[in-house]
Short mmCIF file of C-alpha atoms in Angstrom, two decimals:
data_model
loop_
_atom_site.label_atom_id
_atom_site.label_comp_id
_atom_site.label_asym_id
_atom_site.label_seq_id
_atom_site.Cartn_x
_atom_site.Cartn_y
_atom_site.Cartn_z
CA MET A 1 -16.65 1.04 8.53
CA ALA A 2 -14.89 1.20 10.73
CA PRO A 3 -15.67 0.27 14.89
CA LYS A 4 -16.72 3.50 17.14
CA TRP A 5 -13.47 3.68 19.13
CA GLY A 6 -10.84 3.21 16.19
CA ILE A 7 -12.91 6.03 14.63
CA LYS A 8 -11.99 8.33 18.32
CA PHE A 9 -8.30 6.96 17.29
CA ALA A 10 -7.53 7.70 13.78
CA VAL A 11 -9.13 11.26 14.42
CA TYR A 12 -7.30 11.31 17.48
CA LEU A 13 -4.17 10.59 15.10
CA ILE A 14 -4.81 12.94 12.89
CA THR A 15 -5.83 16.05 15.05
CA ASN A 16 -2.06 15.21 16.12
CA HIS A 17 -0.52 14.85 12.87
CA PHE A 18 -2.45 17.38 10.73
CA GLY A 19 -4.45 19.79 13.05
CA LYS A 20 -8.58 20.09 13.73
CA ILE A 21 -9.64 21.12 10.58
CA VAL A 22 -8.11 18.33 8.81
CA ALA A 23 -9.04 16.03 11.21
CA LYS A 24 -12.53 17.28 10.97
CA VAL A 25 -13.31 16.32 7.60
CA CYS A 26 -11.21 13.75 8.40
CA GLU A 27 -14.18 12.28 10.65
CA ASN A 28 -17.02 13.25 8.51
CA LEU A 29 -15.56 10.87 6.12
CA LEU A 30 -15.25 7.79 8.38
CA ASP A 31 -18.93 8.65 9.80
CA HIS A 32 -20.01 8.79 6.42
CA GLY A 33 -18.28 6.56 4.52
CA ALA A 34 -17.28 7.92 0.84
CA LEU A 35 -18.45 11.17 -0.35
CA THR A 36 -19.20 14.29 -2.52
CA LEU A 37 -16.89 17.88 -2.11
CA ASP A 38 -20.56 18.86 -1.59
CA LEU A 39 -21.91 16.66 1.52
CA VAL A 40 -17.66 16.86 3.02
CA ILE A 41 -18.68 20.89 3.02
CA ARG A 42 -22.24 20.56 4.09
CA TYR A 43 -21.03 17.72 6.77
CA THR A 44 -17.85 19.71 8.01
CA GLU A 45 -19.46 23.50 7.86
CA LEU A 46 -15.89 24.32 6.84
CA SER A 47 -15.07 26.87 3.41
CA PRO A 48 -14.68 25.27 0.11
CA GLU A 49 -10.56 25.37 0.56
CA HIS A 50 -10.23 24.58 3.90
CA VAL A 51 -12.11 21.43 3.13
CA LYS A 52 -10.19 21.39 -0.64
CA ASN A 53 -6.51 22.32 0.98
CA SER A 54 -7.48 19.33 4.23
CA LEU A 55 -8.39 16.56 1.59
CA LEU A 56 -4.97 17.88 -0.70
CA VAL A 57 -2.89 16.62 3.11
CA LEU A 58 -5.07 13.50 3.85
CA ILE A 59 -4.37 12.10 -0.29
CA GLN A 60 -0.79 13.32 0.12
CA HIS A 61 0.11 11.36 3.39
CA ASN A 62 -2.16 8.23 1.95
CA CYS A 63 -5.14 8.90 4.34
CA VAL A 64 -7.05 9.20 1.31
CA GLN A 65 -7.74 8.13 -2.44
CA ALA A 66 -10.49 9.55 -4.75
CA PHE A 67 -12.63 7.96 -6.67
CA VAL A 68 -15.60 7.59 -9.11
CA ALA A 69 -18.31 5.49 -9.55
CA GLN A 70 -19.38 4.25 -12.50
CA GLY A 71 -22.94 3.65 -13.47
CA GLY A 72 -24.56 5.10 -10.55
CA ASP A 73 -26.37 7.79 -12.02
CA GLU A 74 -29.65 7.46 -13.56
CA ASP A 75 -30.57 9.98 -15.51
CA GLY A 76 -26.82 10.22 -17.40
CA SER A 77 -25.53 13.13 -15.60
CA ARG A 78 -21.08 13.29 -15.00
CA ALA A 79 -20.47 10.89 -11.76
CA LYS A 80 -18.31 13.19 -9.38
CA THR A 81 -15.76 12.23 -7.56
CA GLN A 82 -16.30 11.11 -4.22
CA TYR A 83 -13.32 10.44 -0.98
CA MET A 84 -12.92 8.11 0.85
CA VAL A 85 -10.60 7.43 4.04
CA LEU A 86 -8.22 4.65 4.24
CA PHE A 87 -8.40 3.79 7.13
CA ASP A 88 -5.40 1.27 7.95
CA ASN A 89 -2.64 3.49 5.97
CA ILE A 90 -3.90 6.00 9.44
CA LEU A 91 -3.44 3.29 12.30
CA HIS A 92 -0.02 2.68 9.85
CA ARG A 93 1.00 5.88 10.58
CA LEU A 94 2.02 4.25 14.33
CA ARG A 95 4.20 1.78 12.36
CA PHE A 96 6.72 4.10 11.18
CA PRO A 97 9.35 3.61 12.91
CA LYS A 98 9.17 0.18 12.96
CA PHE A 99 9.17 0.69 9.16
CA MET A 100 12.39 2.31 9.30
CA GLU A 101 13.52 -0.14 11.62
CA ILE A 102 13.32 -3.26 8.39
CA VAL A 103 14.41 -0.37 6.20
CA SER A 104 17.38 0.92 8.25
CA GLY A 105 18.33 -2.39 8.70
CA GLU A 106 18.18 -4.15 5.47
CA LEU A 107 20.01 -1.07 3.01
CA ASP A 108 22.21 0.99 3.41
CA ASP A 109 21.71 4.70 5.48
CA LYS A 110 21.05 6.56 1.88
CA CYS A 111 17.99 4.70 1.33
CA ALA A 112 16.74 4.87 5.08
CA LYS A 113 17.29 8.99 4.57
CA ILE A 114 14.66 8.46 1.43
CA PHE A 115 12.57 6.57 3.23
CA GLU A 116 12.26 8.85 6.10
CA GLY A 117 10.82 11.57 3.91
CA LEU A 118 8.34 9.84 2.54
CA LEU A 119 6.79 8.94 5.62
CA ARG A 120 7.69 12.70 6.76
CA ASP A 121 6.22 13.76 3.37
CA GLY A 122 3.63 11.70 1.75
CA ARG A 123 4.27 11.63 -1.37
CA LEU A 124 6.87 12.97 -3.50
CA ASN A 125 8.77 12.83 -6.75
CA THR A 126 12.65 12.04 -7.39
CA LYS A 127 12.91 15.86 -8.14
CA GLN A 128 11.94 16.51 -4.55
CA MET A 129 14.05 13.82 -3.47
CA VAL A 130 16.84 15.20 -5.38
CA ASP A 131 16.88 18.58 -4.15
CA ARG A 132 16.78 17.36 -0.66
CA GLU A 133 20.04 15.48 -1.50
CA SER A 134 21.79 18.00 -3.32
CA GLN A 135 22.09 20.67 -0.11
CA GLY A 136 25.88 20.67 -0.49
CA LYS A 137 26.41 18.27 -3.92
CA GLU A 138 26.54 18.56 -7.98
CA ASN A 139 23.13 18.25 -9.43
CA ALA A 140 24.05 15.50 -11.66
CA VAL A 141 26.00 13.72 -8.32
CA ALA A 142 22.49 13.53 -6.36
CA ALA A 143 20.15 12.53 -9.13
CA ALA A 144 22.30 9.60 -9.75
CA ALA A 145 22.31 8.76 -6.00
CA VAL A 146 19.00 9.09 -5.27
CA ARG A 147 17.38 6.75 -8.48
CA GLU A 148 20.59 4.59 -7.17
CA SER A 149 18.82 4.48 -3.69
CA LEU A 150 15.21 4.86 -4.88
CA LEU A 151 15.94 1.24 -7.00
CA LYS A 152 16.97 -0.61 -4.01
CA LEU A 153 13.91 0.52 -2.45
CA LEU A 154 11.77 -1.10 -5.46
CA MET A 155 13.25 -4.09 -5.83
CA ALA A 156 12.70 -4.39 -1.87
CA ARG A 157 9.48 -2.99 -2.49
CA TYR A 158 9.42 -0.52 0.40
CA VAL A 159 8.02 1.81 -2.01
CA GLU A 160 6.14 1.78 -4.97
CA ARG A 161 4.11 4.50 -7.42
CA CYS A 162 1.60 6.18 -6.10
CA PRO A 163 -1.63 5.05 -7.32
CA LEU A 164 -4.10 6.54 -9.72
CA PRO A 165 -5.22 9.64 -8.28
CA GLU A 166 -9.32 9.09 -9.51
CA ALA A 167 -9.46 5.64 -9.41
CA ARG A 168 -13.28 4.66 -11.69
CA VAL A 169 -14.92 1.76 -10.32
CA VAL A 170 -18.65 -0.12 -11.55
CA GLU A 171 -21.13 0.35 -8.91
CA GLY A 172 -24.10 -2.68 -8.16
CA GLU A 173 -21.12 -5.42 -9.22
CA ILE A 174 -23.02 -9.08 -9.58
CA ILE A 175 -21.61 -12.00 -7.92
CA THR A 176 -22.87 -15.27 -9.59
CA LYS A 177 -23.15 -18.28 -7.31
CA LYS A 178 -22.47 -21.99 -8.99
CA ARG A 179 -25.03 -24.79 -8.13
CA GLY A 180 -23.75 -27.73 -5.44
CA ALA A 181 -20.73 -28.30 -3.17
CA LYS A 182 -17.82 -27.53 -5.67
CA GLY A 183 -19.83 -23.97 -6.49
CA ALA A 184 -20.18 -23.14 -3.08
CA GLN A 185 -16.92 -23.39 -2.02
CA ASN A 186 -15.53 -21.33 -4.98
CA PHE A 187 -18.68 -18.23 -3.90
CA LYS A 188 -16.92 -14.64 -3.18
CA ALA A 189 -18.23 -12.47 -1.33
CA PRO A 190 -18.94 -9.33 -2.43
CA ALA A 191 -15.69 -7.00 -2.30
CA THR A 192 -16.77 -4.02 -0.24
CA THR A 193 -16.54 0.22 -1.45
CA GLU A 194 -13.03 0.21 -0.12
CA GLN A 195 -11.80 -2.94 -1.51
CA ARG A 196 -13.35 -2.39 -4.91
CA VAL A 197 -11.97 1.33 -4.95
CA ILE A 198 -7.94 -0.03 -3.56
CA GLU A 199 -7.87 -2.47 -6.59
CA ALA A 200 -9.24 -0.30 -9.39
CA ALA A 201 -6.84 3.11 -8.07
CA VAL A 202 -3.42 0.54 -7.56
CA ARG A 203 -1.18 -0.56 -10.36
CA GLY A 204 0.22 -3.49 -11.93
CA ASP A 205 3.36 -4.78 -10.35
CA MET A 206 5.42 -3.49 -13.60
CA ILE A 207 4.45 -0.41 -13.36
CA ARG A 208 4.32 -0.68 -9.59
CA PHE A 209 8.21 -0.77 -9.02
CA SER A 210 9.66 0.35 -12.27
CA LEU A 211 11.22 3.67 -12.42
CA ASN A 212 11.06 3.52 -15.84
CA ALA A 213 9.05 6.56 -16.54
CA ASP A 214 8.13 5.08 -19.60
CA ILE A 215 6.62 1.70 -19.49
CA GLY A 216 3.60 0.88 -21.69
CA CYS A 217 1.24 -1.40 -22.63
CA ASN A 218 1.70 -3.17 -26.74
CA SER A 219 -0.86 -4.03 -28.90
CA ASP A 220 -1.31 -8.09 -26.82
CA GLY A 221 -1.68 -6.00 -23.90
CA GLU A 222 1.61 -6.66 -22.64
CA THR A 223 4.18 -3.91 -20.81
CA ASN A 224 7.19 -2.80 -22.44
CA PRO A 225 9.40 -0.16 -22.04
CA ALA A 226 9.06 2.65 -25.00
CA ASP A 227 11.98 3.65 -26.75
CA THR A 228 13.21 6.89 -25.61
CA SER A 229 16.29 8.17 -24.50
CA VAL A 230 18.04 8.18 -21.34
CA ALA A 231 17.70 12.05 -21.19
CA GLU A 232 13.76 11.98 -21.93
CA ASN A 233 12.89 8.85 -19.41
CA ASN A 234 14.94 10.96 -16.74
CA ALA A 235 12.65 13.87 -16.80
CA LYS A 236 9.74 12.29 -17.32
CA GLU A 237 10.52 10.42 -13.61
CA ASP A 238 11.16 13.29 -12.47
CA PHE A 239 6.76 13.85 -12.08
CA ILE A 240 6.19 10.17 -10.57
CA LEU A 241 4.90 10.75 -7.33
CA TRP A 242 6.10 7.56 -4.62
CA ARG A 243 5.46 6.38 -1.60
CA ALA A 244 5.97 3.84 1.30
CA ASN A 245 4.51 0.79 0.62
CA PHE A 246 2.59 -0.18 3.43
CA GLU A 247 1.77 -3.40 2.53
CA GLU A 248 5.28 -4.76 2.32
CA PHE A 249 5.49 -3.57 5.55
CA THR A 250 2.19 -6.03 6.75
CA ARG A 251 3.53 -9.02 5.25
CA HIS A 252 6.80 -8.70 6.06
CA LEU A 253 6.16 -8.26 9.95
CA ARG A 254 3.57 -10.96 9.31
CA ASP A 255 5.99 -13.20 7.78
CA LYS A 256 8.44 -12.80 10.90
CA ALA A 257 5.96 -12.97 13.53
CA LEU A 258 4.53 -16.67 11.62
CA ILE A 259 8.48 -17.58 11.00
CA GLU A 260 9.13 -16.61 15.38
CA ASN A 261 6.42 -19.49 15.63
CA VAL A 262 7.31 -22.27 13.25
CA ARG A 263 10.56 -21.83 15.14
CA ALA A 264 9.03 -21.99 18.73
CA ARG A 265 6.80 -24.48 17.90
CA ILE A 266 9.21 -26.89 15.69
CA ASP A 267 12.80 -25.87 15.84
CA ASP A 268 15.42 -23.48 13.80
CA GLY A 269 15.23 -26.40 10.69
CA ALA A 270 11.45 -25.54 10.34
CA ALA A 271 11.99 -21.53 10.18
CA ILE A 272 14.28 -21.42 7.75
CA VAL A 273 11.75 -23.97 5.47
CA LEU A 274 9.35 -21.62 5.70
CA SER A 275 11.02 -18.67 5.61
CA ALA A 276 12.76 -19.83 1.78
CA ILE A 277 8.72 -20.58 1.08
CA LEU A 278 7.25 -16.90 1.72
CA LYS A 279 10.53 -15.13 0.20
CA ALA A 280 9.86 -17.61 -3.06
CA THR A 281 6.44 -16.61 -3.23
CA ARG A 282 6.10 -13.30 -1.73
CA THR A 283 5.60 -11.50 -5.41
CA LYS A 284 1.95 -13.96 -5.83
CA ASP A 285 0.81 -13.28 -1.89
CA LYS A 286 -1.62 -10.51 -3.43
CA GLU A 287 -3.88 -9.93 0.53
CA VAL A 288 -2.34 -9.90 3.73
CA LYS A 289 -4.31 -12.48 5.37
CA ILE A 290 -3.22 -15.54 6.95
CA GLU A 291 -6.54 -17.17 6.82
CA LYS A 292 -7.34 -16.01 3.12
CA SER A 293 -3.02 -17.13 1.45
CA GLY A 294 -3.20 -20.56 -0.64
CA ASP A 295 0.43 -20.30 -0.06
CA LEU A 296 0.27 -20.22 3.63
CA GLU A 297 -1.50 -23.18 3.18
CA SER A 298 0.73 -25.21 1.76
CA ALA A 299 3.94 -23.86 3.78
CA SER A 300 1.80 -25.57 6.08
CA ARG A 301 1.22 -28.96 4.59
CA ILE A 302 5.19 -28.47 3.79
CA LEU A 303 5.92 -28.07 7.79
CA GLU A 304 3.86 -30.56 8.45
CA ILE A 305 5.75 -32.80 6.17
CA TYR A 306 8.66 -31.15 7.64
CA ASP A 307 8.02 -32.10 11.04
CA VAL A 308 7.22 -36.06 10.38
CA ASN A 309 10.74 -36.82 9.11
CA ILE A 310 12.12 -34.80 11.92
CA HIS A 311 10.99 -37.88 14.22
CA VAL A 312 11.49 -40.61 12.03
CA TYR A 313 14.64 -39.21 10.58
CA GLY A 314 16.58 -36.76 12.48
CA PRO A 315 17.04 -32.92 12.41
CA ILE A 316 18.02 -31.21 9.09
CA HIS A 317 21.52 -29.41 9.51
CA MET A 318 20.77 -26.33 7.05
#
């Protein structure tokens, strides 16, 4: 649950960006937690049409995630879809200029233009991107340019395929704890509803960062591209929704802060070592939290050894 003043600030941002009606829906979700459509209508006292349109706006701009909680209906009736606010994603809207600065600095202007559209309009498919790019150009040329730029953004992980529109989570998750000191160390606290919903909605990396529309699973459970023509694949790509990957930008800014901290505390050589470690372990660092990153603990130990070697053997020139 977001803190009281955090809720007020988030509602202020949504009001400023999308208006009072959308903000009222968002505020009730922040106050009450995940709600069904019927409950949102009851709490907001808005018309069903206004509530539905507001939820669509919030989902379009990655501020709300829909999910179904399985196993919670005792009478066996079908579980209803619930809507949950993604508080961090609302706050990320303040960081959009910083995200644009990163993309503009690392990639070309065409990539920056596509990324700017994703920040401004939320989720987009390639057809929508091509329609904007094709003004004054041949459609085929614009389509090739958009796919090339989108591929660069995907390789940098600054853009991702949108999560599942309706995640499914199991209620009453049971966490077991082994006895003894070792068991206590392995104990993992139950995940929050938000964490479980986000984890259930996110796609595997091969699908999440792939431009290929035909990624499926074979009999062994491995993901492989299906055998289809380029034309068919391009047609299917037009229906895939893409969005900015806030997680990667959070990781990027965190890593930058860590590197500059090491540079100030030790020297440029240590900063280069840490930068290389973080880059090499980027795909393994699933949680963008310093205190939970095993990769960062390993990096810290390596830098301690590096620091000792500096005092014994002198500086290393890189």
